[in-house]
XYZ file of N, CA and C in Angstrom:
789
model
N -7.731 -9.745 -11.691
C -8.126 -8.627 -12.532
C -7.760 -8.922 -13.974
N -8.870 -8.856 -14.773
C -8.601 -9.100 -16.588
C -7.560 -7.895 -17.008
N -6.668 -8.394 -17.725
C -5.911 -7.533 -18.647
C -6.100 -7.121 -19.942
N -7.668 -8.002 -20.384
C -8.030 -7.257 -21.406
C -8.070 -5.983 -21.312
N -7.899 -5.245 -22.444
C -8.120 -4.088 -22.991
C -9.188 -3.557 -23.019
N -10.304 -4.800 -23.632
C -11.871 -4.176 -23.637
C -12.394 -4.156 -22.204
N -11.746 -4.389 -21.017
C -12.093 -3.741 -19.906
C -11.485 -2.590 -19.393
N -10.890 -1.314 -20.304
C -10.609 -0.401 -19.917
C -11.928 0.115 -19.829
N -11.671 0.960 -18.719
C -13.214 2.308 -18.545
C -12.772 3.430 -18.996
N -10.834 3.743 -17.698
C -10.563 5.447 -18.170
C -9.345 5.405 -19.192
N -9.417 6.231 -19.643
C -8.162 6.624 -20.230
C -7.626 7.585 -20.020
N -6.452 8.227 -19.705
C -5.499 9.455 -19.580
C -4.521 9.239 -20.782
N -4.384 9.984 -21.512
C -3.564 10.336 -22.583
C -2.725 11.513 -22.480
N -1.821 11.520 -22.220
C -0.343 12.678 -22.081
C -1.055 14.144 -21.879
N -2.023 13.824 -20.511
C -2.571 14.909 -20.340
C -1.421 16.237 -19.510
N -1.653 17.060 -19.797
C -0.880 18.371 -18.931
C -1.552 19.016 -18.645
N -1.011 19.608 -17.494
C -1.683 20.916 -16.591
C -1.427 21.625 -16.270
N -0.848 23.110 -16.507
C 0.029 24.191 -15.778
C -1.067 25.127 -15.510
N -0.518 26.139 -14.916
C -1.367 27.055 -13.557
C -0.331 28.363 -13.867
N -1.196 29.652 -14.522
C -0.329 30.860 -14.262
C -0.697 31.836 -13.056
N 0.421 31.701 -12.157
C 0.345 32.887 -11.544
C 1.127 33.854 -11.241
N 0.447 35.004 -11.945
C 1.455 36.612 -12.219
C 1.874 36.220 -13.491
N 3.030 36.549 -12.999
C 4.079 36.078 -14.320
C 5.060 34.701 -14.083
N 4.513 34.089 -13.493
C 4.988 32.344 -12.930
C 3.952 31.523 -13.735
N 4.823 30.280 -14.306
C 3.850 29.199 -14.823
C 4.244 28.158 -14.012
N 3.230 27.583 -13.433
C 3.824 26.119 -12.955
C 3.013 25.043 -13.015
N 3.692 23.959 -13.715
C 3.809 22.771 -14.577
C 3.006 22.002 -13.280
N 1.770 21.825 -13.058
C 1.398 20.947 -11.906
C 1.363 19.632 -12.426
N 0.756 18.949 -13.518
C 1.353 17.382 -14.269
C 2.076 17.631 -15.526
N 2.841 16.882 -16.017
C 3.462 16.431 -17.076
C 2.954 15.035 -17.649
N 2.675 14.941 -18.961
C 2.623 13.863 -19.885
C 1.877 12.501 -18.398
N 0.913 12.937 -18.563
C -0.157 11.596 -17.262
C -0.590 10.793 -18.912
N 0.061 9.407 -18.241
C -0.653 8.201 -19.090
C -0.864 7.523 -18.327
N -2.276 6.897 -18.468
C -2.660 6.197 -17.455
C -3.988 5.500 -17.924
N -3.997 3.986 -17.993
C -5.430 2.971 -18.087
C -5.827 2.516 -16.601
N -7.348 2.456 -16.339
C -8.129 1.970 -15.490
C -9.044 1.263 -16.144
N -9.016 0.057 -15.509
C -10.223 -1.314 -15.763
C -11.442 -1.014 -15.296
N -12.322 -2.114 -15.860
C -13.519 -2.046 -14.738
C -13.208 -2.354 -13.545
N -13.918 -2.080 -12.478
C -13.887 -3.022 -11.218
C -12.736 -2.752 -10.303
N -11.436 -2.376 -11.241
C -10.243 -1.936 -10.407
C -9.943 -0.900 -9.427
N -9.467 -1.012 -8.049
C -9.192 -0.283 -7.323
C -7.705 0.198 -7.456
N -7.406 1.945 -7.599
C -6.610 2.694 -8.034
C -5.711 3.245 -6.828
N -5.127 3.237 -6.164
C -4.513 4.530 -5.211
C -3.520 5.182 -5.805
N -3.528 6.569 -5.861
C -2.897 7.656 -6.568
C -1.828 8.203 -5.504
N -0.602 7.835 -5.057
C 0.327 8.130 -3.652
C 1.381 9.568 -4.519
N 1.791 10.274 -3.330
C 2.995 11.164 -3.793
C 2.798 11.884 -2.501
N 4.240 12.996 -2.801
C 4.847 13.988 -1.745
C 3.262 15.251 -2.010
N 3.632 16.074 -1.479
C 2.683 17.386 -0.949
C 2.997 18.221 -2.599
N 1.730 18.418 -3.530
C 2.201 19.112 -4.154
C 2.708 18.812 -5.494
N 2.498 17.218 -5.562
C 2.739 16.443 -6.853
C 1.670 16.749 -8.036
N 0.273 17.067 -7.393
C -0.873 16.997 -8.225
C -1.504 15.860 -8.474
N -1.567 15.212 -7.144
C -2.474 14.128 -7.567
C -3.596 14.292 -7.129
N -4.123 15.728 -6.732
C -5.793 15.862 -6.568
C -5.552 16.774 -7.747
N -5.186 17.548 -8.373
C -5.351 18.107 -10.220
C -5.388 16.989 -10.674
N -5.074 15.939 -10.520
C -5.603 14.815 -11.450
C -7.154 14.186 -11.283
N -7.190 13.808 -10.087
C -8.426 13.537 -9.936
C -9.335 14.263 -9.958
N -9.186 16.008 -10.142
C -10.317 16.500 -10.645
C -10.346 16.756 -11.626
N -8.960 16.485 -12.837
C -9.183 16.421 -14.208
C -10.177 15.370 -14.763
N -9.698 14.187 -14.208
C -10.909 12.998 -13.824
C -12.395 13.390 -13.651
N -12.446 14.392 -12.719
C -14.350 14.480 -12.095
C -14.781 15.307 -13.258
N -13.428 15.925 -14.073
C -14.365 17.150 -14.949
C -14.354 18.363 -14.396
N -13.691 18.219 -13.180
C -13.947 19.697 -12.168
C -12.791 20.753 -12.719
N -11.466 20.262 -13.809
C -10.455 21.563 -14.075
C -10.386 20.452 -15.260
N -9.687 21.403 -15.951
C -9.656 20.725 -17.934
C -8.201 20.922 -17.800
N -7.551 20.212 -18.584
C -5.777 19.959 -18.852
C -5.678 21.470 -20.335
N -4.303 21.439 -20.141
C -3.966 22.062 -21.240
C -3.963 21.567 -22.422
N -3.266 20.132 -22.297
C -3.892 19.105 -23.433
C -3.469 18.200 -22.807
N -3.898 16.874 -24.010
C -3.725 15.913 -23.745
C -5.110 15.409 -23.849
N -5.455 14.058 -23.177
C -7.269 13.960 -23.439
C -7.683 13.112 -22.490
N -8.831 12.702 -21.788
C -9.191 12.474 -20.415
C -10.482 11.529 -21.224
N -10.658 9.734 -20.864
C -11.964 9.391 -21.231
C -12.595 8.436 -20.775
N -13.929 8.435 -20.493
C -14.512 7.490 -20.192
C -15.764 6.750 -20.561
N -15.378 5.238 -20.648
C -16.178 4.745 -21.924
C -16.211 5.130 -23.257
N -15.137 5.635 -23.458
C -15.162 6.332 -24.837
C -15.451 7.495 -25.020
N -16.044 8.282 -23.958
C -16.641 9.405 -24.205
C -16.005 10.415 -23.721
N -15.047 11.415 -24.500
C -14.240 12.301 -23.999
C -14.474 13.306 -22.809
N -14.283 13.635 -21.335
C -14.566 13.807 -20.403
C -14.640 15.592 -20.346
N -15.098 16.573 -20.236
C -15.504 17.329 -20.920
C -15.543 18.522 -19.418
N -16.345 17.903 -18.789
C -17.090 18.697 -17.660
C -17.526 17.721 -16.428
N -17.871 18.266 -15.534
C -18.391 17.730 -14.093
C -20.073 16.807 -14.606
N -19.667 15.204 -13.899
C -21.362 14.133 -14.371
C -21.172 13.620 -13.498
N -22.183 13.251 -13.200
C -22.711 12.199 -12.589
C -22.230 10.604 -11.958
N -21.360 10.587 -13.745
C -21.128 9.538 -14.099
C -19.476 9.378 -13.122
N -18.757 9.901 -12.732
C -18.080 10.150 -11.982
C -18.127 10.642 -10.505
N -18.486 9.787 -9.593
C -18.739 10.592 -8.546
C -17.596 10.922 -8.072
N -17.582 11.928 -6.994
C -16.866 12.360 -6.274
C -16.831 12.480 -4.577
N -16.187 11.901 -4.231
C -15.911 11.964 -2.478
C -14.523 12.786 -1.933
N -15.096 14.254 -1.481
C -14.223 15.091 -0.829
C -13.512 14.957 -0.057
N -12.297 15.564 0.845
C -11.695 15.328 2.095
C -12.322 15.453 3.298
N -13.285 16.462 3.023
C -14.180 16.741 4.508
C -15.398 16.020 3.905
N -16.027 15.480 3.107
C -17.185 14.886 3.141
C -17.714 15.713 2.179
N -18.054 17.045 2.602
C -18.850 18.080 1.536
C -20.410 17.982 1.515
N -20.387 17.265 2.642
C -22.137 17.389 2.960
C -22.945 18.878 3.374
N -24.057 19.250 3.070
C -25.111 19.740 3.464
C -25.465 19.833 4.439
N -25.069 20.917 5.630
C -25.338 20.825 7.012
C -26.650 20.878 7.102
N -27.247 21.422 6.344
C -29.525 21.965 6.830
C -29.675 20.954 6.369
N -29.252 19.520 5.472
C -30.005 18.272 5.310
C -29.476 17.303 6.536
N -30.529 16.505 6.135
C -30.645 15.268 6.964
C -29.544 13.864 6.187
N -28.838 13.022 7.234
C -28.204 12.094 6.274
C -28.931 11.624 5.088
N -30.536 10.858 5.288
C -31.388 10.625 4.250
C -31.547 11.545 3.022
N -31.580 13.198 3.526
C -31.507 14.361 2.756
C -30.462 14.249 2.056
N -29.477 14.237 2.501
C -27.996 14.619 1.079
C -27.761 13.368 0.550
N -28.410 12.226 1.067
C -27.905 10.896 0.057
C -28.908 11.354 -1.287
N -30.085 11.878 -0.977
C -30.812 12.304 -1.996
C -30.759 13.312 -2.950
N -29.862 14.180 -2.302
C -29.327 15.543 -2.884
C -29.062 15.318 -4.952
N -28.483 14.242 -4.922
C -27.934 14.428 -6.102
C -29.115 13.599 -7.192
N -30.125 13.128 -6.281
C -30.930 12.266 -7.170
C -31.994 13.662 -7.787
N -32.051 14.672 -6.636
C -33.039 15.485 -6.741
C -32.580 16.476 -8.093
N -30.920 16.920 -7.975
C -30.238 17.726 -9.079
C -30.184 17.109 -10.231
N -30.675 15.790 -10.234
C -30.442 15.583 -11.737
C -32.209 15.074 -12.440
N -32.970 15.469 -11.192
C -34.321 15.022 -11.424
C -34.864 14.139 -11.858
N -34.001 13.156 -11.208
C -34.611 11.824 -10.870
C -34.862 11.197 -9.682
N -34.982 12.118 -8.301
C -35.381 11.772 -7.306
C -36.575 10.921 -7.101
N -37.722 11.035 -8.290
C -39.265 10.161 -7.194
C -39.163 8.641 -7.978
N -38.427 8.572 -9.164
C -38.383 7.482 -9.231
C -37.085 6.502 -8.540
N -36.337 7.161 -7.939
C -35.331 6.345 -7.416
C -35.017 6.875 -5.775
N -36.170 7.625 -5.059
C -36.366 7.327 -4.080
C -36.328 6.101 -2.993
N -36.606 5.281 -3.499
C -37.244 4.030 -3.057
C -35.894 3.324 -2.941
N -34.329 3.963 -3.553
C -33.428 3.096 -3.244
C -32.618 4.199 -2.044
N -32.912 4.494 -2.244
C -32.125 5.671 -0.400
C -32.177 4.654 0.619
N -32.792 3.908 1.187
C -32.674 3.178 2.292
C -31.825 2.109 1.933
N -31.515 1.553 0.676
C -30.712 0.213 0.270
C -28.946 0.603 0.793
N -29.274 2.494 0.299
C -27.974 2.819 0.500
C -27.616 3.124 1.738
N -28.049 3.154 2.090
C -27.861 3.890 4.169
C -27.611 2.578 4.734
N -28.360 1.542 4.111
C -27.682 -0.264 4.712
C -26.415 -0.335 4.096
N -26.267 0.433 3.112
C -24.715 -0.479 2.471
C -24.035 0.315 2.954
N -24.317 1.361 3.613
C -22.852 2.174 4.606
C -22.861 2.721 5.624
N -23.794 1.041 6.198
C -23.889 0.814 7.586
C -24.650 2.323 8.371
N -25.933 2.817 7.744
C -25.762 3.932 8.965
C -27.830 3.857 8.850
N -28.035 2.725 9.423
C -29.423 2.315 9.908
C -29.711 3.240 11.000
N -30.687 3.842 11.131
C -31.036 4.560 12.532
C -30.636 5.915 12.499
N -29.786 6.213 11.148
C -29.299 7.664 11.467
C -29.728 8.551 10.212
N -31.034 8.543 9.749
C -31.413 8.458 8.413
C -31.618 10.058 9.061
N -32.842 10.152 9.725
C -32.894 11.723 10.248
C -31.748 12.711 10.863
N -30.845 12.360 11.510
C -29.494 13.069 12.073
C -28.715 13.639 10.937
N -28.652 15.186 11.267
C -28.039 15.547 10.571
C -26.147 15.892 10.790
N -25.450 16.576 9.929
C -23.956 16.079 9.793
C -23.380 16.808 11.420
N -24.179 17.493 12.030
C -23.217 18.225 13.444
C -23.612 17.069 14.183
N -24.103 15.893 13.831
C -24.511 14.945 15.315
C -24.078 13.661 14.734
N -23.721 13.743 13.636
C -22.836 11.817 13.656
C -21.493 12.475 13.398
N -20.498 11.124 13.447
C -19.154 11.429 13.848
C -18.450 11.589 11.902
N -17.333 12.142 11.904
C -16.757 12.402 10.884
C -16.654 10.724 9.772
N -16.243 10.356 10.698
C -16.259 8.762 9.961
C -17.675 8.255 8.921
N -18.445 8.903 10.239
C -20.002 8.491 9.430
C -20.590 9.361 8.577
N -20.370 10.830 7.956
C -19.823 11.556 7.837
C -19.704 11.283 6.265
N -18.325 10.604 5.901
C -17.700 10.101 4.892
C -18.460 9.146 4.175
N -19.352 8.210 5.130
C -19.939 7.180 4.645
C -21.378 7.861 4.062
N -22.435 8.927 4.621
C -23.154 9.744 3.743
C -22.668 10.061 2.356
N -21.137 10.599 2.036
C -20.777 10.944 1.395
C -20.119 10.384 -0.143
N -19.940 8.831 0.559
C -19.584 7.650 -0.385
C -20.986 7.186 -0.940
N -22.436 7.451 -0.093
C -23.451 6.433 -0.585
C -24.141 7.769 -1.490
N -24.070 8.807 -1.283
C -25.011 10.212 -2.058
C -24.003 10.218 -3.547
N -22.563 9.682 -3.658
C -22.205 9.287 -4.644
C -22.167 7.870 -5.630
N -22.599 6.999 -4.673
C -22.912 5.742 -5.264
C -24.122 5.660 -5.824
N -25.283 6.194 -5.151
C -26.689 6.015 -5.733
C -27.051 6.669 -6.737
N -25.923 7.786 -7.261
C -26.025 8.256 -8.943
C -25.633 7.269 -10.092
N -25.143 5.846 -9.384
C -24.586 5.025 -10.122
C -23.484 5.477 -11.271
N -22.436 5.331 -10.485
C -21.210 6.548 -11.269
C -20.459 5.022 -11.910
N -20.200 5.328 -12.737
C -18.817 4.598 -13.128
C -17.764 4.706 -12.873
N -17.122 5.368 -11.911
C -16.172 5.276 -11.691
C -16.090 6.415 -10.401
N -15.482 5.780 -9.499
C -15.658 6.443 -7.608
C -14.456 7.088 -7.279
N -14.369 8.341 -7.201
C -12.990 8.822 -7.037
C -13.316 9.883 -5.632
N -12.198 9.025 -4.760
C -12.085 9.575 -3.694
C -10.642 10.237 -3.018
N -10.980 11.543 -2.896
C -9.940 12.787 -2.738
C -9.575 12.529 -1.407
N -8.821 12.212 -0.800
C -8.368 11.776 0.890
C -9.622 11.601 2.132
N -10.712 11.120 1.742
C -11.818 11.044 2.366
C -11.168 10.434 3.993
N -10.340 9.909 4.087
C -9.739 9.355 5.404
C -8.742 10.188 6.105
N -8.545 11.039 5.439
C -7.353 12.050 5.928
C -7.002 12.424 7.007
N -8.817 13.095 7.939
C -8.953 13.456 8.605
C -9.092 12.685 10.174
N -9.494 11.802 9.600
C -9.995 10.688 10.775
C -8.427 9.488 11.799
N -9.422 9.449 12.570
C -8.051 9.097 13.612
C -7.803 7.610 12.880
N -6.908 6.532 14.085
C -6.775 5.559 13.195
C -7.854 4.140 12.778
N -8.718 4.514 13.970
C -9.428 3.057 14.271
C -10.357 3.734 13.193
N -11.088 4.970 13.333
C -12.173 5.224 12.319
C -12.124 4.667 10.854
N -10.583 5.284 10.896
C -9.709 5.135 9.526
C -10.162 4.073 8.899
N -9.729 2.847 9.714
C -9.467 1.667 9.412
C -10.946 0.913 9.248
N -11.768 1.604 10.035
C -13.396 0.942 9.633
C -13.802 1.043 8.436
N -13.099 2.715 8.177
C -13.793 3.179 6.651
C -13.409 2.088 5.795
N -12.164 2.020 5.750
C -11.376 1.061 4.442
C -12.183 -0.180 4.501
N -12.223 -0.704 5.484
C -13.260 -1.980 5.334
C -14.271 -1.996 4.920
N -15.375 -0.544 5.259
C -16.166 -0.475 4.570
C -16.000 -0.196 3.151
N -15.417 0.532 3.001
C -15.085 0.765 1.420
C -15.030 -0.558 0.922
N -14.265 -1.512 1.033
C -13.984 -2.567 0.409
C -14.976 -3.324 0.250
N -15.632 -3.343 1.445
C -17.136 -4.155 1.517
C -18.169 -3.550 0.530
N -18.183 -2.200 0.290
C -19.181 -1.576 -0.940
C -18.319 -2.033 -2.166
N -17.590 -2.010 -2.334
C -16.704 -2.516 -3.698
C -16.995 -4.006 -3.697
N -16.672 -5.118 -2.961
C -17.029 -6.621 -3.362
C -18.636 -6.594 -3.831
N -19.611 -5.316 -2.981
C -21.074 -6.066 -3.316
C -21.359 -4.980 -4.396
N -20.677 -3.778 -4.918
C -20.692 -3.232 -6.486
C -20.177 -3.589 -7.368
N -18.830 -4.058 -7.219
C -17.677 -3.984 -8.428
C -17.420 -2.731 -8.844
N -17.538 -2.052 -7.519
C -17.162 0.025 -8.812
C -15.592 -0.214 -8.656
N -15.514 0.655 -10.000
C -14.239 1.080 -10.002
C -13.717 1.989 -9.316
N -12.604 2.391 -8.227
C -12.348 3.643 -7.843
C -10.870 4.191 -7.930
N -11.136 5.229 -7.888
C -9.417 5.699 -7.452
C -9.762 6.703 -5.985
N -8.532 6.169 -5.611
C -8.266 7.132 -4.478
C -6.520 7.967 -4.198
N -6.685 9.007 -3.530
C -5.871 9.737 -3.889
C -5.773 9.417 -2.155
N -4.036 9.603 -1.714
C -3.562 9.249 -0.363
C -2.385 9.200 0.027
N -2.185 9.650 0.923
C -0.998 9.739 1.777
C -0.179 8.803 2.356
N -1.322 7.791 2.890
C -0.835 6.811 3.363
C -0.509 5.312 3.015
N 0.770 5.197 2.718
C 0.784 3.714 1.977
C 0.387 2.698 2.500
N 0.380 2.260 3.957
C -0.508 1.508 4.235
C -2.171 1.175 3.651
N -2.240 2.422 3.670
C -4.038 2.249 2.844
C -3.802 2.007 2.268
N -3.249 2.655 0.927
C -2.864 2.237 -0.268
C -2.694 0.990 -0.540
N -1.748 0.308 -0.014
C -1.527 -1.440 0.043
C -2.813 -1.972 0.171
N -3.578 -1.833 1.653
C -4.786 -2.588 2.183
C -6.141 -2.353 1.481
N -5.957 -1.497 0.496
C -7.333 -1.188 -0.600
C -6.682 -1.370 -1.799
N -5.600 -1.357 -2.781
C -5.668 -1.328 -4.076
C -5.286 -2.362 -4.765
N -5.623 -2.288 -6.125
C -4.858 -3.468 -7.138
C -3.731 -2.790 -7.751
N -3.566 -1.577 -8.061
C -2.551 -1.389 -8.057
C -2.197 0.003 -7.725
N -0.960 0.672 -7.362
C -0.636 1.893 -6.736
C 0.243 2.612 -7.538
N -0.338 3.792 -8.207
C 0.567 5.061 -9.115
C 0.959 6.035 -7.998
N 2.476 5.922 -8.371
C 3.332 6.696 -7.685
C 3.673 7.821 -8.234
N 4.102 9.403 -8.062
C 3.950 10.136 -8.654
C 4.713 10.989 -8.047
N 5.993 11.717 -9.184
C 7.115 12.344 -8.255
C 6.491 14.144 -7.784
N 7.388 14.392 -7.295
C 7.001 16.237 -6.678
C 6.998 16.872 -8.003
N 6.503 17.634 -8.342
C 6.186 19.294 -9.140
C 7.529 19.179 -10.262
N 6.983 19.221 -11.525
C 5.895 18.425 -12.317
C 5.618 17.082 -11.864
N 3.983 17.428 -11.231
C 3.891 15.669 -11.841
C 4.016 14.601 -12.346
N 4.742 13.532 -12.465
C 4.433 12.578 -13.283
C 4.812 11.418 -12.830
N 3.844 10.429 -13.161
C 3.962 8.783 -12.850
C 4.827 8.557 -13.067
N 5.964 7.797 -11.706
C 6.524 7.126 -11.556
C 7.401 6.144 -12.009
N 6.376 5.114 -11.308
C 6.129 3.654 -11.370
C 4.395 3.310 -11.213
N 4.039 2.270 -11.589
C 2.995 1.935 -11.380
C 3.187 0.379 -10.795
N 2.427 0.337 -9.444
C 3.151 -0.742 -8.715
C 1.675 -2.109 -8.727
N 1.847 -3.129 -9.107
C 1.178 -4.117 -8.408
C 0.554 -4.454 -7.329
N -0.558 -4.556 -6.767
C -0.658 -4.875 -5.418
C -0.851 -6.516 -5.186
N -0.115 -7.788 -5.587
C -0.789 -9.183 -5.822
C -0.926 -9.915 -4.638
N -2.385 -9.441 -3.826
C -2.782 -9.796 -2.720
C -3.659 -10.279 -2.574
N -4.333 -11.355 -1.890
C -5.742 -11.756 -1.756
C -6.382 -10.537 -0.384
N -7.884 -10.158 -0.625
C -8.566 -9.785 0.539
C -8.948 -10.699 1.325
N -9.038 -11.079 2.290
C -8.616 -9.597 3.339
C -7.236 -9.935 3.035
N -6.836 -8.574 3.213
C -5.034 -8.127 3.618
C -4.759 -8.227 5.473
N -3.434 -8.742 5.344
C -3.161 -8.676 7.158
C -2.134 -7.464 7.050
N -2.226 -6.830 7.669
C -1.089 -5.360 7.582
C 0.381 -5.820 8.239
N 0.260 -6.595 8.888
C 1.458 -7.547 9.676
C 1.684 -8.855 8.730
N 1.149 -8.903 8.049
C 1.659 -9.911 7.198
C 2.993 -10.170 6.415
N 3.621 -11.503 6.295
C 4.650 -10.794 5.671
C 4.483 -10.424 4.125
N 3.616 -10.424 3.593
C 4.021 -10.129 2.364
C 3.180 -8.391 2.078
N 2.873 -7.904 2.916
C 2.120 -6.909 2.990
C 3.185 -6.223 3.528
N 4.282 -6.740 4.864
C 5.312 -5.570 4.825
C 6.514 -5.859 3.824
N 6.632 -6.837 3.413
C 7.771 -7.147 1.802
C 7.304 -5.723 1.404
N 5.994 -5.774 0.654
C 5.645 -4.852 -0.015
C 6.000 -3.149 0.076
N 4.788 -3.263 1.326
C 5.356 -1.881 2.104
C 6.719 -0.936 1.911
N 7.399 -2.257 2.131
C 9.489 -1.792 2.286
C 9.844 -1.616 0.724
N 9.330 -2.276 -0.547
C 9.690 -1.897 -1.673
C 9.064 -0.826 -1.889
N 7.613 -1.236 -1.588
C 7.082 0.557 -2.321
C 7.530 1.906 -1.343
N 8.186 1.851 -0.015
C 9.067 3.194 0.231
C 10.211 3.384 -0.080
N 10.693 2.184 -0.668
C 11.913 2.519 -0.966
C 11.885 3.092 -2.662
N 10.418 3.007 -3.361
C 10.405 3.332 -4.757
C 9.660 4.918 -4.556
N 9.276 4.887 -3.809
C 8.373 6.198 -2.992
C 9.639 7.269 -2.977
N 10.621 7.169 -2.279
C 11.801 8.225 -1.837
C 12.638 8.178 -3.230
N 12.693 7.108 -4.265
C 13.362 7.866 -5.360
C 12.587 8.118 -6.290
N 10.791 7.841 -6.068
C 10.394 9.075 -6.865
C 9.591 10.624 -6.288
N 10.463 10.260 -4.890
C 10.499 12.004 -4.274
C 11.639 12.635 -4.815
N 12.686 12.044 -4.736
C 14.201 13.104 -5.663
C 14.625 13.422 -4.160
N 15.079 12.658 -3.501
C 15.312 12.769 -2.038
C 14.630 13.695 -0.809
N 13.206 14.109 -1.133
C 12.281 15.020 -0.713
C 11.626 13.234 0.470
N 11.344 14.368 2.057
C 10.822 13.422 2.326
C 9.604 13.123 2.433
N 8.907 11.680 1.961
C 7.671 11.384 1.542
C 6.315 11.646 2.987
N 5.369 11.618 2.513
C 4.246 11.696 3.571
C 3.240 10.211 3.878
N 3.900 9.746 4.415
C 2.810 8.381 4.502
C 2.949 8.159 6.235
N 1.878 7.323 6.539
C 1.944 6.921 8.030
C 1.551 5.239 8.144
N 2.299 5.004 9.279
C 2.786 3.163 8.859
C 1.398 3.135 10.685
């Protein structure tokens, strides 16, 4: 991964975020600084409650900071585009469409569906779901599911892929297909993503590098390295070296709170 500079995409600048309720304010981030490259894969880890999905939807545009400043490509991040997709925890698909239907969903809202029709099928190959173009979301499995949900955000051609615990739900083998797939749409895009997660294992086996982020106020950590070749072996030793430093940097930036990850 280049360390140039001129391959930054995002920027976070000492953004903040508090939340009043009643007569309670509470501080959900503090002072977020944070650069993302092109091409780089992000995982965003912490305890229950840190705000690392208020971040990533400060990111989508979906909630605005109190201050601080949010950007991409230069262009100060304002509101909910395109240019940012987004992948939910449950998927967030369209039950009355068809998988083919909601990969299209977003081509149609921004009315450019008839000229970029013609790439809906490129995307249903790149996330593996040939044959299931007509089936809609009560008849394929949650896993597949996610993968509608990664390609109806890829084919807006986003700059940058931010995914909110899209694996959360899913058992372990599903789990573990997704990530591969994920990775496999990332070698044949180069998108950039962040993902937000629980589990440090994922975290390790998908990112370049991993922001850690303590409990309420928010705020980064550490920002950890991941210096691994793909494929990753999860039994490897340098994948559990890793593992064992980043929980042991995990629990002191919980403040002795215990962390949520699954090995």
């Amino acid at each position: 991964m280049s360390e140039n500079q001129n391959d930054v995409i995002l920027k976070i600048d000492h953004v903040n975020r508090l939340y009043k309720d009643d007569d309670n304010i509470v501080e959900a981030l503090s002072d977020i600084n944070l650069e993302v490259r092109k091409g780089e894969f992000i995982s965003i880890i912490g305890a229950s409650g840190c705000g690392k999905t208020t971040l990533l939807r400060l990111i989508a545009g979906l909630d605005k900071p109190q201050s601080g400043e949010l950007t991409l490509s230069g262009e100060r991040i304002t509101g909910a585009d395109p240019k940012r997709g987004y992948v939910f925890q449950q998927g967030g698909l369209f039950n009355w469409l068809t998988v083919e239907q909601n990969i299209a969903a977003g081509l149609k809202a921004r009315h450019v569906y008839k000229e970029n029709k013609h790439r809906i099928p490129e995307y249903i190959r790149m996330v593996g779901l040939e044959g299931f173009e007509k089936a809609y979301p009560h008849q394929i499995s949650g896993g597949m599911a996610q993968r509608v949900a990664i390609a109806r955000a890829l084919i807006n051609d986003p700059e940058v892929l931010l995914l909110d615990e899209p694996m959360g739900a899913l058992d372990n083998f599903t789990r573990a297909a997704l990530q591969d797939k994920i990775l496999e749409i990332r070698a044949n895009t180069n998108a950039t993503m962040i993902l937000v997660t629980h589990d440090v294992d994922e975290a390790l086996y998908l990112s370049d590098r991993i922001v850690i982020m303590t409990p309420r106020p928010g705020r980064i950590s550490e920002i950890i390295d991941v210096n691994m070749e793909h494929p990753r072996q999860r039994n490897g030793h340098d994948f559990t070296k890793l593992r064992k430093h980043l929980l042991e940097k995990f629990h002191l930036a919980s403040e002795q709170q215990d962390p949520e990850y699954n090995i």
